[in-house]
mmCIF file of N, CA and C in Angstrom:
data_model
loop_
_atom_site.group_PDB
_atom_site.id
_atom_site.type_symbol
_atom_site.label_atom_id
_atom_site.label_comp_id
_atom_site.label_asym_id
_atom_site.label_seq_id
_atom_site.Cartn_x
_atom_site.Cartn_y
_atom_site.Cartn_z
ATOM 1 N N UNK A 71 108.135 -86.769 -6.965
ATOM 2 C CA UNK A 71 107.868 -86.763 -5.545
ATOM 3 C C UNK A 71 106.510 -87.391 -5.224
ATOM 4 N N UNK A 72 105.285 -86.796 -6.288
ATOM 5 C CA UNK A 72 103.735 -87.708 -5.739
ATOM 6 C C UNK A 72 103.602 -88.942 -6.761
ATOM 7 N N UNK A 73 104.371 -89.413 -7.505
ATOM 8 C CA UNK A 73 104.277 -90.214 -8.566
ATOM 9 C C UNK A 73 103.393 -91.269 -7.600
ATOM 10 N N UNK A 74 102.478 -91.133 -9.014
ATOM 11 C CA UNK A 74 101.185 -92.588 -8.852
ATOM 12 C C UNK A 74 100.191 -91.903 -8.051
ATOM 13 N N UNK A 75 99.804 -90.621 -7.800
ATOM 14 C CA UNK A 75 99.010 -90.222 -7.331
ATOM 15 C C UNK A 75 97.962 -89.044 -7.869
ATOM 16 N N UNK A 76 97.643 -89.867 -9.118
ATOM 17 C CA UNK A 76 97.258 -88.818 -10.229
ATOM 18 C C UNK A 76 95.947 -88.417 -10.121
ATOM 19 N N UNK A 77 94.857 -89.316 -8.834
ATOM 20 C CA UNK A 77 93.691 -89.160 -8.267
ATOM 21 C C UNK A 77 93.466 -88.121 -7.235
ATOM 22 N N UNK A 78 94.727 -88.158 -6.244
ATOM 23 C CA UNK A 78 94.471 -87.141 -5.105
ATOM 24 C C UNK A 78 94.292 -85.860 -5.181
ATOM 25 N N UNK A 79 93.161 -85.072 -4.779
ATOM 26 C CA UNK A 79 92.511 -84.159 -4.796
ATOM 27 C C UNK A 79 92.882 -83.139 -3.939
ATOM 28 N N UNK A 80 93.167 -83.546 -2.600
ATOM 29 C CA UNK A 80 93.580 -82.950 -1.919
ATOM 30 C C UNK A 80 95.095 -83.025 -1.007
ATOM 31 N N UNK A 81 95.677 -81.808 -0.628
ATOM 32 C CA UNK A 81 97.404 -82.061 0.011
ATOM 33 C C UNK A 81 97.327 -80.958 0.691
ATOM 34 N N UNK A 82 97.481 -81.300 2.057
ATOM 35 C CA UNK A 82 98.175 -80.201 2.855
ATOM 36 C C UNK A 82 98.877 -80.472 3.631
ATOM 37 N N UNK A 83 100.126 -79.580 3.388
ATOM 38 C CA UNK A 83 101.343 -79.692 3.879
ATOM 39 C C UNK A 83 102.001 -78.374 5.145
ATOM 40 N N UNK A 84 100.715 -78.075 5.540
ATOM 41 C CA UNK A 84 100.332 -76.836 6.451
ATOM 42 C C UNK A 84 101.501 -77.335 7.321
ATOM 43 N N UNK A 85 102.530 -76.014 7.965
ATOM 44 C CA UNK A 85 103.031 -76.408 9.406
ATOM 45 C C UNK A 85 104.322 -76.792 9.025
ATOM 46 N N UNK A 86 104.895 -77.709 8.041
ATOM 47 C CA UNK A 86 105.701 -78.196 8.128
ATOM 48 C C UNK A 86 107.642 -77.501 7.749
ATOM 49 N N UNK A 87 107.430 -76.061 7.653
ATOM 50 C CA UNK A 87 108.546 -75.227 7.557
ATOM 51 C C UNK A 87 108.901 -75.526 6.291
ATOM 52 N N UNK A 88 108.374 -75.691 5.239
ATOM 53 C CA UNK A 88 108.207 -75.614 3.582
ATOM 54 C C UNK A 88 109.124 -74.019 3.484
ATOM 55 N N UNK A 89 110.229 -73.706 3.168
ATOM 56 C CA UNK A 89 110.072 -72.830 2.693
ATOM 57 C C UNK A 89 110.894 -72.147 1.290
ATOM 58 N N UNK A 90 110.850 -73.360 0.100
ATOM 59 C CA UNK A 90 110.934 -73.235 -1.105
ATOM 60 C C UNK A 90 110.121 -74.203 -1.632
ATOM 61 N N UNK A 91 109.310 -74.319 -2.328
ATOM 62 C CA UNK A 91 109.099 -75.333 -3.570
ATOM 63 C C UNK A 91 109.666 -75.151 -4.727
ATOM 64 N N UNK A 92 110.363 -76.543 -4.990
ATOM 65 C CA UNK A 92 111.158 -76.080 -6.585
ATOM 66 C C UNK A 92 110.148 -76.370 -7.659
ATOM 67 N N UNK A 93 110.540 -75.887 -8.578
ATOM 68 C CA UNK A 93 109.239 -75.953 -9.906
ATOM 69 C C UNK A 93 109.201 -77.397 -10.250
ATOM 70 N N UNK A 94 108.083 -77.660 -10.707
ATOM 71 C CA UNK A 94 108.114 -79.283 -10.736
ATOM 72 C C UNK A 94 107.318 -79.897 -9.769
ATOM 73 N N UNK A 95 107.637 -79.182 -8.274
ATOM 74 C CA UNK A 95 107.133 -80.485 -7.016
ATOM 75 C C UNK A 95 106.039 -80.860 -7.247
ATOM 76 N N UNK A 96 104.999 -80.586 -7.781
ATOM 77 C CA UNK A 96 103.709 -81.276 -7.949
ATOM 78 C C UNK A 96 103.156 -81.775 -9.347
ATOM 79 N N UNK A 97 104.270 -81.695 -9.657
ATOM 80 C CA UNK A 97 103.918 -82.596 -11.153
ATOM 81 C C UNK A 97 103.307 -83.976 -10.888
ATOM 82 N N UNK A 98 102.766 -84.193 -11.827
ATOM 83 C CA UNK A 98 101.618 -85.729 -11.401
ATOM 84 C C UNK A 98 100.689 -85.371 -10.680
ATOM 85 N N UNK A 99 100.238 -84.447 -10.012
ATOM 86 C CA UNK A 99 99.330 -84.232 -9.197
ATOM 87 C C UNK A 99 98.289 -83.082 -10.127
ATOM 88 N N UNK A 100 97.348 -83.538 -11.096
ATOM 89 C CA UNK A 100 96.648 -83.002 -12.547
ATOM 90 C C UNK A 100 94.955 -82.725 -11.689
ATOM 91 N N UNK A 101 95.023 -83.749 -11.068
ATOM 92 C CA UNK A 101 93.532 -83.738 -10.299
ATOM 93 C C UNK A 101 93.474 -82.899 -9.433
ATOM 94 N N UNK A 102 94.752 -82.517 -8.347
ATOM 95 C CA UNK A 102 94.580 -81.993 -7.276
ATOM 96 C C UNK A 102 93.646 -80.794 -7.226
ATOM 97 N N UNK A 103 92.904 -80.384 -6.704
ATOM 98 C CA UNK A 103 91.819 -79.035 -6.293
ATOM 99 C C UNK A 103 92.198 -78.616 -4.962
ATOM 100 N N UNK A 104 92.441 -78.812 -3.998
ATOM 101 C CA UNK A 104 92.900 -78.260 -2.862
ATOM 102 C C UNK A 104 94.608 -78.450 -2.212
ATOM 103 N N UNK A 105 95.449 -77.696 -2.568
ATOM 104 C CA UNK A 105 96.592 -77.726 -1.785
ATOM 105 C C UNK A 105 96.805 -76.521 -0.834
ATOM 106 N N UNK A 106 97.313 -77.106 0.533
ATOM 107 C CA UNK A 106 97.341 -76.448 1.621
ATOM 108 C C UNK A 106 98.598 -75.632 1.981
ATOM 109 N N UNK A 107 99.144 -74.444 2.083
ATOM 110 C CA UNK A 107 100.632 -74.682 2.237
ATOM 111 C C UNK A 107 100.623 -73.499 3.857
ATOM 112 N N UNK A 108 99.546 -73.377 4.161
ATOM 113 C CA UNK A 108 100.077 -72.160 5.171
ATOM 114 C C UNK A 108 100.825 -72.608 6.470
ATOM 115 N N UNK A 109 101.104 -71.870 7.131
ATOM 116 C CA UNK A 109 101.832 -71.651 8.681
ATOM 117 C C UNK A 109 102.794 -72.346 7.962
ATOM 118 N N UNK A 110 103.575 -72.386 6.814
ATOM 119 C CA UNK A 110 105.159 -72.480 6.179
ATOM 120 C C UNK A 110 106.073 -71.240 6.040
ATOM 121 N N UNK A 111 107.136 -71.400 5.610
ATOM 122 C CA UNK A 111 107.989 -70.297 5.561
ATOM 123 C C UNK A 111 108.178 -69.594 4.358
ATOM 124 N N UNK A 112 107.663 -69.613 3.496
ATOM 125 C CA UNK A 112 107.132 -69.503 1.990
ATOM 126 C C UNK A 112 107.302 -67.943 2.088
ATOM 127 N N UNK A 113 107.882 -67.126 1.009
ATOM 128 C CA UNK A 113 108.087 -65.809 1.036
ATOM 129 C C UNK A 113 107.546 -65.048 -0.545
ATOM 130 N N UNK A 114 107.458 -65.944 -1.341
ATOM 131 C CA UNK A 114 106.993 -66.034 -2.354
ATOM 132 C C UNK A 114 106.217 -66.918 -2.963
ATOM 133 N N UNK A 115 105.159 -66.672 -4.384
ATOM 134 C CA UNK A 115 103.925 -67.663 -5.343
ATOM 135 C C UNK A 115 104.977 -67.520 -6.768
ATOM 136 N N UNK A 116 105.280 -68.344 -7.285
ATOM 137 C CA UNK A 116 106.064 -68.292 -8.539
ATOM 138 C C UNK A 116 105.272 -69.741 -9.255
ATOM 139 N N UNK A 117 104.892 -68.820 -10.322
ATOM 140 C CA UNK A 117 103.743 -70.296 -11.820
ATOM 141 C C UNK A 117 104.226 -71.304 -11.545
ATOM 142 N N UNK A 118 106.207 -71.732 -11.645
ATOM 143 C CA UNK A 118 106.527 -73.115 -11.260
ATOM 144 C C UNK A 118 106.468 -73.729 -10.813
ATOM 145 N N UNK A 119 106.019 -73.360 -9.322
ATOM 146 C CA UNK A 119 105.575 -74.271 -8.337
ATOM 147 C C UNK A 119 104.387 -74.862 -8.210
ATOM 148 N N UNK A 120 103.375 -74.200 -9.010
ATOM 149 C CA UNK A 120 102.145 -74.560 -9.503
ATOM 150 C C UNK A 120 101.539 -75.366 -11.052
ATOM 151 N N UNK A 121 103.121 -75.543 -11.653
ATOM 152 C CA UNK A 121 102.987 -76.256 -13.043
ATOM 153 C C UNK A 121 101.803 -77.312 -12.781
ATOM 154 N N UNK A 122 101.238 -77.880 -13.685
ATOM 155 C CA UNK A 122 100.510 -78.786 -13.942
ATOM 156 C C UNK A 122 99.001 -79.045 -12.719
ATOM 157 N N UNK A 123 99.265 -77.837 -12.126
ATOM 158 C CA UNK A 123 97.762 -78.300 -11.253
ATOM 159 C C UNK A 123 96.763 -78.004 -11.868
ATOM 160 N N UNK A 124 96.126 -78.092 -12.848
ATOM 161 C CA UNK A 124 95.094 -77.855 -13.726
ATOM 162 C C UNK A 124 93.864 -77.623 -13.213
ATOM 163 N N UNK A 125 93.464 -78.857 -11.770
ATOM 164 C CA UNK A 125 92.323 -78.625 -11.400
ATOM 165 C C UNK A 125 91.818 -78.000 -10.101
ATOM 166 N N UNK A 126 93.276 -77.262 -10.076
ATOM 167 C CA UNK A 126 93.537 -75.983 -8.537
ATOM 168 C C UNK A 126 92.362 -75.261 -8.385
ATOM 169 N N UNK A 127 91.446 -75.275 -7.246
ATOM 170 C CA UNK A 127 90.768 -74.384 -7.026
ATOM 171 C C UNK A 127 90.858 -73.676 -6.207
ATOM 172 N N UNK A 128 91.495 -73.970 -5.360
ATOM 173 C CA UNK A 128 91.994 -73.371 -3.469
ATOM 174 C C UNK A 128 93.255 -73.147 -3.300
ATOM 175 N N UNK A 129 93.941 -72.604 -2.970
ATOM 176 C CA UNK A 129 94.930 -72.173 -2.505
ATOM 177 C C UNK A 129 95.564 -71.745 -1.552
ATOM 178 N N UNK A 130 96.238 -72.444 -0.658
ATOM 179 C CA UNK A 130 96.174 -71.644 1.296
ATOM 180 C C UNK A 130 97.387 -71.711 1.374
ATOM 181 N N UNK A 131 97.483 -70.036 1.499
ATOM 182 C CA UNK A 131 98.837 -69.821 2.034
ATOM 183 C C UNK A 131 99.293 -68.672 3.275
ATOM 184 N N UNK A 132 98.367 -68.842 3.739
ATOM 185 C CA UNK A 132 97.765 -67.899 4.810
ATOM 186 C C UNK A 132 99.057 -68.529 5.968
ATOM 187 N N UNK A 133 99.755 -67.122 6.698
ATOM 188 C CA UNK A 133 100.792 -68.050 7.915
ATOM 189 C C UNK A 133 101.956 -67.897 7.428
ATOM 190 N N UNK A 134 102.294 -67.453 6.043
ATOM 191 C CA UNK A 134 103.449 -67.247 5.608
ATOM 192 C C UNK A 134 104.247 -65.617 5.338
ATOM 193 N N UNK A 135 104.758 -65.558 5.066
ATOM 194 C CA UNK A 135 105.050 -64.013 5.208
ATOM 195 C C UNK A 135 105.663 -64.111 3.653
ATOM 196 N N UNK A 136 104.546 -63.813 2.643
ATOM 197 C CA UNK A 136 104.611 -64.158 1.120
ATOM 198 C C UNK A 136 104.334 -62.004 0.785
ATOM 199 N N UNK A 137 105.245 -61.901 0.217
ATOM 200 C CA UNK A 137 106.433 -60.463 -0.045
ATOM 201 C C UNK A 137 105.515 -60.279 -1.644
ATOM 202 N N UNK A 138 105.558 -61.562 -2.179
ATOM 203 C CA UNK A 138 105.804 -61.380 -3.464
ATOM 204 C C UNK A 138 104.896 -62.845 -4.446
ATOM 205 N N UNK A 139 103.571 -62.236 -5.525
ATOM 206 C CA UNK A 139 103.304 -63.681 -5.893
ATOM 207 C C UNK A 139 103.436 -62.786 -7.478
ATOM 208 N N UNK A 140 103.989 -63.603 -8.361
ATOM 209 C CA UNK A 140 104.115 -63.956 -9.824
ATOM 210 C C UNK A 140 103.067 -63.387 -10.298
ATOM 211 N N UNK A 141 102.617 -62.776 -11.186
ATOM 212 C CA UNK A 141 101.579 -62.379 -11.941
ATOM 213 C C UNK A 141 101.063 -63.438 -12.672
ATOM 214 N N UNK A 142 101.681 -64.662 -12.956
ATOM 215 C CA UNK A 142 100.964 -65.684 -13.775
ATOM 216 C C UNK A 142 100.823 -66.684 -13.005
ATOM 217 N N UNK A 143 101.296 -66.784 -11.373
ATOM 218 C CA UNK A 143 101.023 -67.988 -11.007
ATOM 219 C C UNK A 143 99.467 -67.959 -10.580
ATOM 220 N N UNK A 144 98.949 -67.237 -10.703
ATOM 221 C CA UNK A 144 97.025 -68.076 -10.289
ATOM 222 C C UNK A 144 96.248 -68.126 -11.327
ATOM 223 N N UNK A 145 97.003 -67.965 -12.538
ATOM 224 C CA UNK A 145 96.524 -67.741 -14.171
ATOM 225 C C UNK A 145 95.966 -69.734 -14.611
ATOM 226 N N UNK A 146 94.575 -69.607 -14.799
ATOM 227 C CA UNK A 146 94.046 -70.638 -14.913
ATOM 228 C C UNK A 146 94.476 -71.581 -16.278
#
């Protein structure tokens, strides 16, 4: 989905009625430090959706009505 965008740092996808990410979606994205996801429909944080962000520092998911996050998805 971000192929060739192995620089971008930052993504927010605030607003846009997101409300699954499948595991994977941000693969290629190794650099990213800020992804945005709030005012989405997001009900859950599951590790897969967060595979490969290595250089995650932020996380916004504020706006969502999130029930439930993974015990390993904010595991560095």
């Amino acid at each position: 989905m971000f192929t060739g965008l192995t620089e971008l740092s930052s993504l927010d996808i605030t607003s846009n009625r997101v409300s699954i990410i499948m595991p994977g979606s941000f693969g290629g994205l190794s650099m990213l430090k800020s992804l945005y996801l709030g005012q989405n429909r997001l009900n859950n944080v599951q590790a897969s959706m967060l595979a490969g962000l290595f250089a995650l520092s932020h996380l916004d998911v504020s706006g969502n009505e999130i029930s439930s996050i993974a015990s390993d998805a904010l595991q560095s």
